[in-house]
Amino acid sequence: VRLGSGVRVLGRPIIDRAPGSRISIGAGSLLISRAASTALGVSRPVILRTLLPNAELSIGFDVGMSGTTICAAHSITIGDRALLGADVLVADTDFHEVDVVPRRHLPIPTPREADRVVIGDDAFVGARTIVLRGATIGDRSVIGAGSVVTGDIPPGVVAAGNPCRVIRSIEKHVIDEGDSRARLDAAHQ
Ligand SMILES: CC(C)(COP(=O)(O)OP(=O)(O)OC[C@H]1O[C@@H](n2cnc3c(N)ncnc32)[C@H](O)[C@@H]1OP(=O)(O)O)[C@@H](O)C(=O)NCCC(=O)NCCS
């Protein structure tokens, strides 16, 4: 597992990497697995897992997550400064076949390129949201609490619900990446 500098871990996460797969966590990211360490609490530790040898789970710079589960059979990318609210669940596989076969004892379905999950830079995913295989969330977008994201959410919008749909666009975009990095550097001096 590749860790950037200054990654902070509160409580004990579960990190489980399949041989040959890759997990990386960008500098300055914060993983909270302890209910006492975050206002809403968490109902489980952060769980980061790759399931197959070629899988890739990439978490960007200065990302925050609490009680989040991320399971990658193929590819999951979390952008820089993304915020994943309490108990968010992200997976790029259904784990079991959908067709009525003896699915209980089969291995997980063979991943397809279309299953890739991408959560953009500066995205904010509300608590207890579920992000399913093939979903993408554009840069800066906000996903309402408890949503189920299955398709493509464009950049710069508020979206919510099951299935998650765009509610409105976000008018103000004050992203100062330099400032974010400066604050992080100051905190580590
Ligand atoms: C989505 C959210 C950011 C509000 O955005 P907003 O643009 O101010 O939206 P509004 O409150 O004006 O609501 C607009 C519509 O979306 C609906 N809506 C808002 N949040 C929703 C949600 N989570 N799920 C489903 N619908 C939602 C509202 O009911 C309203 O519907 P209507 O137009 O039919 O009345 C907020 O409701 C939310 O879910 N925040 C996440 C908080 C959170 O999880 N924090 C994490 C802490 S770890």
Short mmCIF file of N, CA, C and O in Angstrom, two decimals, residues 67-135:
data_model
loop_
_atom_site.label_atom_id
_atom_site.label_comp_id
_atom_site.label_asym_id
_atom_site.label_seq_id
_atom_site.Cartn_x
_atom_site.Cartn_y
_atom_site.Cartn_z
N GLY A 67 -15.54 5.96 8.24
CA GLY A 67 -16.36 4.75 8.17
C GLY A 67 -16.70 4.33 6.75
O GLY A 67 -17.69 3.65 6.51
N THR A 68 -15.84 4.70 5.81
CA THR A 68 -16.11 4.44 4.39
C THR A 68 -15.60 3.06 3.99
O THR A 68 -14.50 2.67 4.39
N THR A 69 -16.39 2.36 3.19
CA THR A 69 -15.94 1.09 2.63
C THR A 69 -15.70 1.28 1.14
O THR A 69 -16.58 1.80 0.43
N ILE A 70 -14.53 0.90 0.66
CA ILE A 70 -14.24 0.96 -0.78
C ILE A 70 -13.67 -0.39 -1.19
O ILE A 70 -12.63 -0.82 -0.69
N CYS A 71 -14.38 -1.07 -2.10
CA CYS A 71 -13.96 -2.39 -2.57
C CYS A 71 -13.76 -2.34 -4.08
O CYS A 71 -14.71 -2.10 -4.82
N ALA A 72 -12.55 -2.60 -4.53
CA ALA A 72 -12.25 -2.52 -5.96
C ALA A 72 -11.90 -3.89 -6.52
O ALA A 72 -10.94 -4.53 -6.07
N ALA A 73 -12.69 -4.33 -7.51
CA ALA A 73 -12.32 -5.53 -8.26
C ALA A 73 -11.58 -5.12 -9.53
O ALA A 73 -10.81 -5.89 -10.10
N HIS A 74 -11.79 -3.87 -9.99
CA HIS A 74 -11.18 -3.40 -11.24
C HIS A 74 -10.47 -2.06 -11.00
O HIS A 74 -9.25 -2.00 -10.92
N SER A 75 -11.25 -0.97 -10.85
CA SER A 75 -10.61 0.33 -10.69
C SER A 75 -11.54 1.32 -10.00
O SER A 75 -12.67 1.55 -10.47
N ILE A 76 -11.08 1.89 -8.91
CA ILE A 76 -11.82 2.96 -8.23
C ILE A 76 -10.84 4.10 -7.98
O ILE A 76 -9.74 3.89 -7.44
N THR A 77 -11.24 5.29 -8.41
CA THR A 77 -10.39 6.47 -8.22
C THR A 77 -11.17 7.51 -7.42
O THR A 77 -12.30 7.85 -7.78
N ILE A 78 -10.57 8.00 -6.36
CA ILE A 78 -11.15 9.08 -5.55
C ILE A 78 -10.26 10.31 -5.76
O ILE A 78 -9.05 10.25 -5.52
N GLY A 79 -10.85 11.40 -6.19
CA GLY A 79 -10.06 12.58 -6.56
C GLY A 79 -9.51 13.35 -5.37
O GLY A 79 -9.88 13.10 -4.22
N ASP A 80 -8.65 14.30 -5.69
CA ASP A 80 -8.04 15.14 -4.65
C ASP A 80 -9.11 15.91 -3.88
O ASP A 80 -10.07 16.41 -4.46
N ARG A 81 -8.91 16.03 -2.60
CA ARG A 81 -9.77 16.82 -1.70
C ARG A 81 -11.21 16.33 -1.66
O ARG A 81 -12.10 17.05 -1.19
N ALA A 82 -11.48 15.14 -2.15
CA ALA A 82 -12.85 14.61 -2.05
C ALA A 82 -13.18 14.34 -0.58
O ALA A 82 -12.30 14.02 0.22
N LEU A 83 -14.47 14.49 -0.26
CA LEU A 83 -14.96 14.22 1.10
C LEU A 83 -15.99 13.11 1.01
O LEU A 83 -16.98 13.24 0.29
N LEU A 84 -15.76 12.05 1.74
CA LEU A 84 -16.73 10.94 1.76
C LEU A 84 -17.33 10.90 3.15
O LEU A 84 -16.63 10.62 4.13
N GLY A 85 -18.63 11.21 3.26
CA GLY A 85 -19.29 11.31 4.56
C GLY A 85 -19.37 9.97 5.27
O GLY A 85 -18.97 8.93 4.73
N ALA A 86 -19.92 10.01 6.46
CA ALA A 86 -19.93 8.81 7.31
C ALA A 86 -20.59 7.62 6.62
O ALA A 86 -21.67 7.74 6.05
N ASP A 87 -19.90 6.50 6.66
CA ASP A 87 -20.45 5.21 6.24
C ASP A 87 -20.80 5.12 4.75
O ASP A 87 -21.68 4.35 4.36
N VAL A 88 -20.12 5.91 3.94
CA VAL A 88 -20.31 5.78 2.48
C VAL A 88 -19.75 4.43 2.03
O VAL A 88 -18.77 3.93 2.58
N LEU A 89 -20.41 3.85 1.03
CA LEU A 89 -19.97 2.55 0.50
C LEU A 89 -19.73 2.70 -1.01
O LEU A 89 -20.59 3.21 -1.72
N VAL A 90 -18.56 2.29 -1.46
CA VAL A 90 -18.20 2.39 -2.88
C VAL A 90 -17.70 1.03 -3.34
O VAL A 90 -16.80 0.45 -2.72
N ALA A 91 -18.28 0.51 -4.44
CA ALA A 91 -17.80 -0.78 -4.97
C ALA A 91 -17.93 -0.77 -6.49
O ALA A 91 -18.86 -0.16 -7.03
N ASP A 92 -17.00 -1.43 -7.17
CA ASP A 92 -17.07 -1.51 -8.64
C ASP A 92 -17.45 -2.91 -9.11
O ASP A 92 -17.18 -3.28 -10.24
N THR A 93 -18.06 -3.67 -8.24
CA THR A 93 -18.54 -5.00 -8.61
C THR A 93 -19.83 -5.30 -7.85
O THR A 93 -20.06 -4.74 -6.78
N ASP A 94 -20.64 -6.18 -8.43
CA ASP A 94 -21.86 -6.63 -7.72
C ASP A 94 -21.55 -7.80 -6.79
O ASP A 94 -22.45 -8.30 -6.10
N PHE A 95 -20.35 -8.29 -6.83
CA PHE A 95 -19.90 -9.42 -6.00
C PHE A 95 -20.52 -10.76 -6.41
O PHE A 95 -19.89 -11.80 -6.31
N HIS A 96 -21.78 -10.75 -6.83
CA HIS A 96 -22.45 -11.99 -7.24
C HIS A 96 -23.05 -11.78 -8.62
O HIS A 96 -23.44 -10.67 -8.98
N GLU A 97 -23.15 -12.87 -9.38
CA GLU A 97 -23.78 -12.81 -10.71
C GLU A 97 -25.24 -12.39 -10.57
O GLU A 97 -25.91 -12.75 -9.60
N VAL A 98 -25.73 -11.67 -11.57
CA VAL A 98 -27.14 -11.28 -11.56
C VAL A 98 -28.00 -12.40 -12.16
O VAL A 98 -29.11 -12.65 -11.70
N ASP A 99 -27.47 -13.06 -13.19
CA ASP A 99 -28.24 -14.16 -13.79
C ASP A 99 -28.50 -15.24 -12.76
O ASP A 99 -27.70 -15.44 -11.84
N VAL A 100 -29.61 -15.91 -12.96
CA VAL A 100 -29.96 -16.95 -12.00
C VAL A 100 -29.15 -18.22 -12.30
O VAL A 100 -29.52 -19.05 -13.10
N VAL A 101 -28.00 -18.26 -11.69
CA VAL A 101 -27.11 -19.41 -11.77
C VAL A 101 -26.82 -19.73 -10.31
O VAL A 101 -27.24 -18.98 -9.43
N PRO A 102 -26.13 -20.79 -10.05
CA PRO A 102 -25.81 -21.06 -8.64
C PRO A 102 -24.83 -20.01 -8.13
O PRO A 102 -23.67 -20.27 -7.90
N ARG A 103 -25.30 -18.77 -7.98
CA ARG A 103 -24.39 -17.65 -7.76
C ARG A 103 -23.69 -17.71 -6.41
O ARG A 103 -22.65 -17.11 -6.23
N ARG A 104 -24.25 -18.45 -5.51
CA ARG A 104 -23.66 -18.45 -4.17
C ARG A 104 -22.22 -18.93 -4.16
O ARG A 104 -21.41 -18.43 -3.39
N HIS A 105 -21.85 -19.86 -5.04
CA HIS A 105 -20.51 -20.44 -4.97
C HIS A 105 -19.62 -20.02 -6.12
O HIS A 105 -18.53 -20.55 -6.28
N LEU A 106 -20.06 -19.07 -6.95
CA LEU A 106 -19.22 -18.62 -8.05
C LEU A 106 -18.27 -17.53 -7.58
O LEU A 106 -18.56 -16.81 -6.62
N PRO A 107 -17.11 -17.39 -8.27
CA PRO A 107 -16.26 -16.24 -7.95
C PRO A 107 -16.95 -14.95 -8.37
O PRO A 107 -17.97 -14.99 -9.07
N ILE A 108 -16.41 -13.80 -7.96
CA ILE A 108 -17.06 -12.54 -8.32
C ILE A 108 -17.03 -12.38 -9.85
O ILE A 108 -16.15 -12.91 -10.52
N PRO A 109 -18.03 -11.67 -10.41
CA PRO A 109 -18.10 -11.52 -11.87
C PRO A 109 -16.81 -10.93 -12.44
O PRO A 109 -16.16 -10.11 -11.78
N THR A 110 -16.45 -11.35 -13.64
CA THR A 110 -15.26 -10.79 -14.29
C THR A 110 -15.45 -9.30 -14.51
O THR A 110 -16.46 -8.89 -15.09
N PRO A 111 -14.53 -8.46 -14.04
CA PRO A 111 -14.72 -7.01 -14.17
C PRO A 111 -14.70 -6.57 -15.64
O PRO A 111 -14.00 -7.16 -16.46
N ARG A 112 -15.48 -5.56 -15.94
CA ARG A 112 -15.48 -4.94 -17.27
C ARG A 112 -15.02 -3.49 -17.11
O ARG A 112 -15.20 -2.89 -16.04
N GLU A 113 -14.49 -2.95 -18.21
CA GLU A 113 -14.00 -1.56 -18.16
C GLU A 113 -15.10 -0.61 -17.69
O GLU A 113 -14.86 0.35 -16.95
N ALA A 114 -16.35 -0.91 -18.12
CA ALA A 114 -17.47 -0.02 -17.77
C ALA A 114 -17.79 -0.03 -16.27
O ALA A 114 -18.56 0.81 -15.81
N ASP A 115 -17.20 -0.94 -15.53
CA ASP A 115 -17.47 -1.01 -14.10
C ASP A 115 -16.66 0.01 -13.29
O ASP A 115 -16.91 0.21 -12.09
N ARG A 116 -15.68 0.60 -13.95
CA ARG A 116 -14.79 1.56 -13.28
C ARG A 116 -15.59 2.63 -12.54
O ARG A 116 -16.59 3.14 -13.05
N VAL A 117 -15.16 3.00 -11.33
CA VAL A 117 -15.83 4.05 -10.55
C VAL A 117 -14.86 5.22 -10.38
O VAL A 117 -13.69 5.02 -10.04
N VAL A 118 -15.36 6.42 -10.66
CA VAL A 118 -14.52 7.62 -10.48
C VAL A 118 -15.30 8.65 -9.66
O VAL A 118 -16.42 9.01 -10.02
N ILE A 119 -14.71 9.11 -8.58
CA ILE A 119 -15.27 10.22 -7.79
C ILE A 119 -14.29 11.37 -7.96
O ILE A 119 -13.09 11.23 -7.69
N GLY A 120 -14.78 12.50 -8.46
CA GLY A 120 -13.90 13.56 -8.91
C GLY A 120 -13.26 14.38 -7.81
O GLY A 120 -13.60 14.25 -6.62
N ASP A 121 -12.36 15.25 -8.23
CA ASP A 121 -11.71 16.18 -7.31
C ASP A 121 -12.77 17.04 -6.63
O ASP A 121 -13.73 17.49 -7.27
N ASP A 122 -12.61 17.30 -5.36
CA ASP A 122 -13.47 18.21 -4.59
C ASP A 122 -14.92 17.76 -4.50
O ASP A 122 -15.78 18.55 -4.12
N ALA A 123 -15.20 16.52 -4.86
CA ALA A 123 -16.58 16.01 -4.71
C ALA A 123 -16.87 15.83 -3.21
O ALA A 123 -15.96 15.60 -2.40
N PHE A 124 -18.15 15.93 -2.85
CA PHE A 124 -18.59 15.74 -1.47
C PHE A 124 -19.73 14.73 -1.53
O PHE A 124 -20.80 15.01 -2.09
N VAL A 125 -19.50 13.56 -0.95
CA VAL A 125 -20.49 12.48 -1.01
C VAL A 125 -21.13 12.37 0.38
O VAL A 125 -20.45 12.07 1.37
N GLY A 126 -22.45 12.62 0.45
CA GLY A 126 -23.15 12.66 1.73
C GLY A 126 -23.16 11.30 2.43
O GLY A 126 -22.96 10.24 1.83
N ALA A 127 -23.41 11.39 3.73
CA ALA A 127 -23.35 10.20 4.59
C ALA A 127 -24.24 9.07 4.06
O ALA A 127 -25.31 9.30 3.51
N ARG A 128 -23.77 7.87 4.23
CA ARG A 128 -24.52 6.64 3.92
C ARG A 128 -24.92 6.51 2.47
O ARG A 128 -25.85 5.76 2.13
N THR A 129 -24.24 7.23 1.61
CA THR A 129 -24.48 7.05 0.17
C THR A 129 -23.84 5.75 -0.29
O THR A 129 -22.83 5.30 0.25
N ILE A 130 -24.46 5.14 -1.31
CA ILE A 130 -23.90 3.94 -1.93
C ILE A 130 -23.54 4.29 -3.38
O ILE A 130 -24.40 4.78 -4.13
N VAL A 131 -22.29 4.07 -3.74
CA VAL A 131 -21.83 4.34 -5.12
C VAL A 131 -21.55 2.98 -5.76
O VAL A 131 -20.67 2.24 -5.31
N LEU A 132 -22.34 2.66 -6.79
CA LEU A 132 -22.28 1.32 -7.37
C LEU A 132 -21.38 1.27 -8.61
O LEU A 132 -20.98 2.31 -9.15
N ARG A 133 -21.13 0.07 -9.09
CA ARG A 133 -20.20 -0.12 -10.21
C ARG A 133 -20.62 0.73 -11.41
O ARG A 133 -21.81 0.89 -11.69
N GLY A 134 -19.62 1.27 -12.09
CA GLY A 134 -19.87 2.07 -13.28
C GLY A 134 -20.23 3.51 -13.00
O GLY A 134 -20.37 4.31 -13.93
N ALA A 135 -20.38 3.89 -11.73
CA ALA A 135 -20.80 5.26 -11.41
C ALA A 135 -19.62 6.23 -11.53
O ALA A 135 -18.48 5.88 -11.24
#
